[in-house]
CSV table of C-alpha atoms in Angstrom, one decimal:
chain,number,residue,atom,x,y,z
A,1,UNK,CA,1.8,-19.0,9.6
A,2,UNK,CA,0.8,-15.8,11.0
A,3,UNK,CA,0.8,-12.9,8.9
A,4,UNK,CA,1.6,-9.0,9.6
A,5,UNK,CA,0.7,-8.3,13.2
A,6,UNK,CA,0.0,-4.6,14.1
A,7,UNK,CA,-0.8,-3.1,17.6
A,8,UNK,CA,-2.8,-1.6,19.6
A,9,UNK,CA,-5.9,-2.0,16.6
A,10,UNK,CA,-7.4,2.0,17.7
A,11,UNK,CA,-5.6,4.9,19.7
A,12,UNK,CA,-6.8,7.7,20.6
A,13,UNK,CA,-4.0,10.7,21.7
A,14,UNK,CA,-4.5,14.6,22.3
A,15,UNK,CA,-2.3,17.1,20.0
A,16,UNK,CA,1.0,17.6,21.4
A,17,UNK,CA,1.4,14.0,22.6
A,18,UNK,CA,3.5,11.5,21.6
A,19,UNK,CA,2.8,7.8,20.0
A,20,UNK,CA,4.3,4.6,19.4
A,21,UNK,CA,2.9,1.7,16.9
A,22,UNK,CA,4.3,-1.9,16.8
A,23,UNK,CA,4.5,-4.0,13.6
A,24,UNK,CA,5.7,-7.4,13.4
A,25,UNK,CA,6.6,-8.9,10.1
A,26,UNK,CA,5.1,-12.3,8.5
A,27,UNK,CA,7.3,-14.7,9.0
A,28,UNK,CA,10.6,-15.4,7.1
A,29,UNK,CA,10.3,-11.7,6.3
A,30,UNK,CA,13.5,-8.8,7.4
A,31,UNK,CA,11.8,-5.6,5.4
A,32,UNK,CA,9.3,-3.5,7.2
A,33,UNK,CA,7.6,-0.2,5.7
A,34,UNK,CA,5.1,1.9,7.4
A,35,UNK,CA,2.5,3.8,5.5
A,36,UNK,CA,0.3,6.7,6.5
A,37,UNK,CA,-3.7,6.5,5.0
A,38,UNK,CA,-5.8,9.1,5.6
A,39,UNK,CA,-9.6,9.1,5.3
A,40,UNK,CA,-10.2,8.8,1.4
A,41,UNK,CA,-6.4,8.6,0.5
A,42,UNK,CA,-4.0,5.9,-0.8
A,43,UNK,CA,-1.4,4.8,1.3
A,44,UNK,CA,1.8,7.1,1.6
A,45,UNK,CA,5.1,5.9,2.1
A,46,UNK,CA,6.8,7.2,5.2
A,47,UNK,CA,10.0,5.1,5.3
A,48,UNK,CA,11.6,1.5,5.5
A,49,UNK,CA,13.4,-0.7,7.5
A,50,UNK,CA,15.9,-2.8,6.7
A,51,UNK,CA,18.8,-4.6,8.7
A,52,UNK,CA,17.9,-2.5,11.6
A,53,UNK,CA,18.5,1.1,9.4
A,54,UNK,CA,16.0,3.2,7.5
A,55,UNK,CA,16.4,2.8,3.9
A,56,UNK,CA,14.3,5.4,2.7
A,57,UNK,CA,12.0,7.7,3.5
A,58,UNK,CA,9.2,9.4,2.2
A,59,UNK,CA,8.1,13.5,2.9
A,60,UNK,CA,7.4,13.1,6.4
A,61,UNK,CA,8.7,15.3,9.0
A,62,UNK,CA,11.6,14.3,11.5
A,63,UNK,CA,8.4,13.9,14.1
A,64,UNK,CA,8.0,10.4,12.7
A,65,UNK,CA,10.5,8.2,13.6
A,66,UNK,CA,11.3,4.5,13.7
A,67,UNK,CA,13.1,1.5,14.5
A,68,UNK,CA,13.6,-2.3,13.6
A,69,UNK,CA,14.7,-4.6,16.2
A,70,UNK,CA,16.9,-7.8,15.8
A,71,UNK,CA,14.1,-9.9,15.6
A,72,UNK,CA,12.7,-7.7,12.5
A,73,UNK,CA,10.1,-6.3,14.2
A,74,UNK,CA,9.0,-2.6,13.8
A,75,UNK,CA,8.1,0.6,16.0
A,76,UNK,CA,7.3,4.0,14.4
A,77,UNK,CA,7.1,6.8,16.4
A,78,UNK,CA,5.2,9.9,16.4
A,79,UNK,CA,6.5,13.0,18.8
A,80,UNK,CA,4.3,16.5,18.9
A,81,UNK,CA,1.4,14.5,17.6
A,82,UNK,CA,-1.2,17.0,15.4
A,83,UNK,CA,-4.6,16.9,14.3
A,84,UNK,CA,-3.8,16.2,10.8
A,85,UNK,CA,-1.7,12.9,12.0
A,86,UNK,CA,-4.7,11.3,12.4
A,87,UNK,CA,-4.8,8.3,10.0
A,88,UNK,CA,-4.9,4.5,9.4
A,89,UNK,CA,-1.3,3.3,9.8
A,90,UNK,CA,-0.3,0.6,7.5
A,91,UNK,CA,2.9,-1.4,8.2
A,92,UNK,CA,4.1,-3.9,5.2
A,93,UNK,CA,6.6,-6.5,5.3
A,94,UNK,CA,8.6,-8.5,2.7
A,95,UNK,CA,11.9,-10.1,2.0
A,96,UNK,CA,15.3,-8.2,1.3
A,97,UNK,CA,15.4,-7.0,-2.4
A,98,UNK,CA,11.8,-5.6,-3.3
A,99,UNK,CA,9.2,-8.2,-3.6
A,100,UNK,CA,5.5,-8.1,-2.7
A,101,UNK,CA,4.9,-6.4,0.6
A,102,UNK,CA,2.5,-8.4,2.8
A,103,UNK,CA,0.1,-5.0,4.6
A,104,UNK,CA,-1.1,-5.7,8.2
A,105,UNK,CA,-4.5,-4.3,9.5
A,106,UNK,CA,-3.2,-1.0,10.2
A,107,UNK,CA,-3.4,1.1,13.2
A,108,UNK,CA,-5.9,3.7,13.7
A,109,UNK,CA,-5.1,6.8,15.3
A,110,UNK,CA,-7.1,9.7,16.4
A,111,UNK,CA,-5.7,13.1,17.3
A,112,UNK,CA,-8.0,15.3,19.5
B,1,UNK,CA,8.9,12.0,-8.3
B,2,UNK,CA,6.6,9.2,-8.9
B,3,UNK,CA,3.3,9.6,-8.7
B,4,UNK,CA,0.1,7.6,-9.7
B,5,UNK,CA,-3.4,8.5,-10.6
B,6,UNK,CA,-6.6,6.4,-10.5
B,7,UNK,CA,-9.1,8.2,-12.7
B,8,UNK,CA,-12.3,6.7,-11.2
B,9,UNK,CA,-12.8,7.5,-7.9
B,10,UNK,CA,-16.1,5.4,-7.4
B,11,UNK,CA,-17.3,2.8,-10.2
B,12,UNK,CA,-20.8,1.1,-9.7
B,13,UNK,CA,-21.3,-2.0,-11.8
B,14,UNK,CA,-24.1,-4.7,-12.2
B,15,UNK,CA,-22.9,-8.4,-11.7
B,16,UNK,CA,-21.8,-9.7,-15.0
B,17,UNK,CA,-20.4,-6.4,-16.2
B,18,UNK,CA,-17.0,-5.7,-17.6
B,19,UNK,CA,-14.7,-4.0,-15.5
B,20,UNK,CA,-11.8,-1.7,-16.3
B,21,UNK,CA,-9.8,0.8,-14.0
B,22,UNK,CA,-7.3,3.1,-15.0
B,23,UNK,CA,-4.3,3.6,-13.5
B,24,UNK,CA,-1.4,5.8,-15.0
B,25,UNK,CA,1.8,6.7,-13.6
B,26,UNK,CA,4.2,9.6,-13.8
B,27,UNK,CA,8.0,8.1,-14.0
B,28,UNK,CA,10.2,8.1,-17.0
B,29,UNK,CA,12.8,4.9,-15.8
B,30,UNK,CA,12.0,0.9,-14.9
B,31,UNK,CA,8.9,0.1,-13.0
B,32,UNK,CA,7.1,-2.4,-10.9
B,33,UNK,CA,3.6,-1.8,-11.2
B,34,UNK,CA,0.8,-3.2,-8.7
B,35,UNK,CA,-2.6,-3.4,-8.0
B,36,UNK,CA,-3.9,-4.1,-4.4
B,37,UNK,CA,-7.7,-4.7,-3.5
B,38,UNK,CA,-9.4,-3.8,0.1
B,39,UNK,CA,-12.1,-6.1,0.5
B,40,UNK,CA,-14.3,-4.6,3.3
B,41,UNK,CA,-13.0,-5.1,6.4
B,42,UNK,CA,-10.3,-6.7,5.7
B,43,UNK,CA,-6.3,-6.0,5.2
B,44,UNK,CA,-5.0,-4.8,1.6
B,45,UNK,CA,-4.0,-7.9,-0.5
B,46,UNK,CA,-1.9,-8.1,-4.1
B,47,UNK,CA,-4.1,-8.8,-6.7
B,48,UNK,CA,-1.5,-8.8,-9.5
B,49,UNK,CA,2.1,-7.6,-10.1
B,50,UNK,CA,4.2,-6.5,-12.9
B,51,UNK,CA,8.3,-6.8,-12.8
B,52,UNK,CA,9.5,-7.3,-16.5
B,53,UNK,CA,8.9,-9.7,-19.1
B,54,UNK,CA,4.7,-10.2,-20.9
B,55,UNK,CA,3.0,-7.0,-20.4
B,56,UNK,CA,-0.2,-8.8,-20.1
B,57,UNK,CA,-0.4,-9.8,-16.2
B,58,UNK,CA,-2.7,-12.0,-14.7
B,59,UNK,CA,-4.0,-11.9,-11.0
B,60,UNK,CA,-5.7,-14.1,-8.2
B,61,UNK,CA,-9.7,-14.1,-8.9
B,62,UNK,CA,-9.6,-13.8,-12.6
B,63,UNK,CA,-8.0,-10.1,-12.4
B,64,UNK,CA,-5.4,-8.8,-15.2
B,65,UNK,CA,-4.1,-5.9,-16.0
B,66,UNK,CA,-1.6,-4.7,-19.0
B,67,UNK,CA,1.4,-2.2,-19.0
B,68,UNK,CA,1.8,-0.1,-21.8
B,69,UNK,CA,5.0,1.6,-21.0
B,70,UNK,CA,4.4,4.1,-24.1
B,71,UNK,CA,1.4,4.9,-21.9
B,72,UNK,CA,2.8,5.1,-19.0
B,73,UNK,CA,-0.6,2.9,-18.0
B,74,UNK,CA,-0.9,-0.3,-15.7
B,75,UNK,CA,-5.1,-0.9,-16.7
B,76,UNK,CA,-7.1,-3.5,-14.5
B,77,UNK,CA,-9.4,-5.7,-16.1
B,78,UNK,CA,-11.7,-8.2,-15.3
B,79,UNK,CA,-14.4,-9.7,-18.1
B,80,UNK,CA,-17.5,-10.5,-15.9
B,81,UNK,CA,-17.9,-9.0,-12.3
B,82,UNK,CA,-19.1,-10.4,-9.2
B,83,UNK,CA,-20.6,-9.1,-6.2
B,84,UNK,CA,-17.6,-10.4,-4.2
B,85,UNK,CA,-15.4,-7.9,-6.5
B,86,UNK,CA,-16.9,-4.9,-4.0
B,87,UNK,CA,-14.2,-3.2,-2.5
B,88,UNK,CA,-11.6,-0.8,-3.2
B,89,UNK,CA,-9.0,-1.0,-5.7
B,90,UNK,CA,-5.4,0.5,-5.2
B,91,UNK,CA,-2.7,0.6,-8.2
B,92,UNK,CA,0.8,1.6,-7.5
B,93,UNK,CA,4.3,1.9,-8.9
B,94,UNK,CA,7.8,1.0,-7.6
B,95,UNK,CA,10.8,3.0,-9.3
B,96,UNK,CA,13.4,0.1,-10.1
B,97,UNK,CA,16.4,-0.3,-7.1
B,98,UNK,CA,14.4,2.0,-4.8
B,99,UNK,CA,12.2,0.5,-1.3
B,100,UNK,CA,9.2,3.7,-1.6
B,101,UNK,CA,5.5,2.3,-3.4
B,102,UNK,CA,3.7,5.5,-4.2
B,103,UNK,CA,-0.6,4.5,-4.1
B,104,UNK,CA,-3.0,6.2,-6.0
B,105,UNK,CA,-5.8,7.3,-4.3
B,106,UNK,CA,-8.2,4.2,-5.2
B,107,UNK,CA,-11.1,2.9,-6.7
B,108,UNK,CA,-14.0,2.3,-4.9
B,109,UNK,CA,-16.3,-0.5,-6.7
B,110,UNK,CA,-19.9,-1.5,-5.9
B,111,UNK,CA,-21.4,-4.5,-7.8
B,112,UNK,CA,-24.7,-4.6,-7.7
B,113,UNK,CA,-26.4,-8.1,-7.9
C-alpha cells in the first residue's frame, strides 16, 4: 500500500516564476492538506482539500493556490514566486471527518 | 487563533534517561492534540493522539503523553530513552469541527549512547 506520494522531490525556480507541486493521497484516503516548513519551523497550514473544494485555509496569500482532482489527488500552486517561498512542502492526507493525516516526503523548493 | 509552543528547542539526553517535552497550546474550546516525530531522513509520522476520553495517551515506541486541559498542556513522555529516539519532535493542536493543525516549532532530541 503505497503511502503519500509527492513530486518532483527538489526544485529549484527564480523569483517572479511560477510553480506547481503534485501530492497524491495514501490510498482509501479523499482529504489533502498542504503545509509550508521552512528551515527551523513547524509546519504551517496553508489550506485543504476536500471533494474537489478548499475547505480552509490558512494566512497565505492568494499567490498559493490549489486543486484536487477526481481521483483525490492534489496540485498547489505558487504564482510570483519570492525568496521567502522557499521551503519544504508538506502535503498530508486522511479520510473525510478529521482523523490522523498521513505527511508525504515533502517538496523542496528553492527560490533564487 | 490557535497557536502551540514547544519550550525546548534542542534537548540532549544520554540513553536510559527520562524524557519529557512540553508542549502547551493557546485555544479556549475542544481540542485534538498530537505529537509527530521526524526521524532523520525520513517523512513525519504520528506518535500519539488525543481526541476525548483518558487524558493519559499512549503512543507507538513506548511514547505517552497527558492533556491537562486546565493547563492548556499536551506533555510527551517517555521513561528510558534510546538512541533510536533521535529526531525531532513536533506537538500540535486541532480546534474541534475545523480541517487547519497548527505545529509548534519542534523539538530537536540527541541521545547520546
Amino acid at each position: 500500500d503505497a503511502g503519500v506520494t509527492q513530486s518532483p522531490t527538489h526544485l529549484i525556480k527564480t523569483r517572479g516564476q511560477q510553480v506547481t507541486l503534485r501530492c497524491s493521497p495514501k490510498s482509501g484516503h479523499d482529504t489533502v492538506s498542504w503545509y509550508q516548513q521552512a528551515l527551523g519551523q513547524g509546519p504551517q497550514f496553508i489550506f485543504q482539500y476536500y471533494e474537489e473544494e478548499e475547505r480552509q485555509r490558512g494566512n497565505f496569500p492568494d499567490r498559493f493556490s490549489g486543486h484536487q482532482f477526481p481521483n483525490y489527488s492534489s496540485e498547489l500552486n505558487v504564482n510570483a514566486l519570492l525568496l521567502g517561498d522557499s521551503a519544504l512542502y508538506l502535503c498530508a492526507s486522511s479520510q473525510q471527518g478529521f482523523s490522523e493525516q498521513f505527511f508525504g516526503p515533502g517538496t523542496r523548493l528553492t527560490v533564487l | 487563533a490557535q497557536s502551540v509552543s514547544q519550550h525546548n528547542h534542542h534537548v540532549i539526553l544520554s540513553e536510559a534517561a527520562s524524557l519529557e517535552l512540553g508542549c502547551n497550546y493557546s485555544y479556549g474550546g475542544t481540542v485534538n492534540l498530537f505529537w509527530y516525530v521526524q526521524y532523520p531522513g525520513q517523512h513525519l509520522q504520528l506518535l500519539l493522539k488525543y481526541f476525548s476520553g483518558d487524558p493519559l495517551v499512549k503512543g507507538i515506541k513506548g511514547f505517552e503523553a497527558e492533556f491537562i486541559k486546565s493547563k492548556f498542556s499536551f506533555n510527551l513522555r517517555k521513561p528510558s530513552v534510546q538512541w533510536s529516539d533521535t529526531a525531532e519532535y513536533f506537538c500540535a493542536v486541532n480546534v474541534w469541527g475545523y480541517q487547519k493543525v497548527t505545529f509548534g516549532t519542534g523539538t530537536k532530541l540527541q541521545v547520546i549512547p
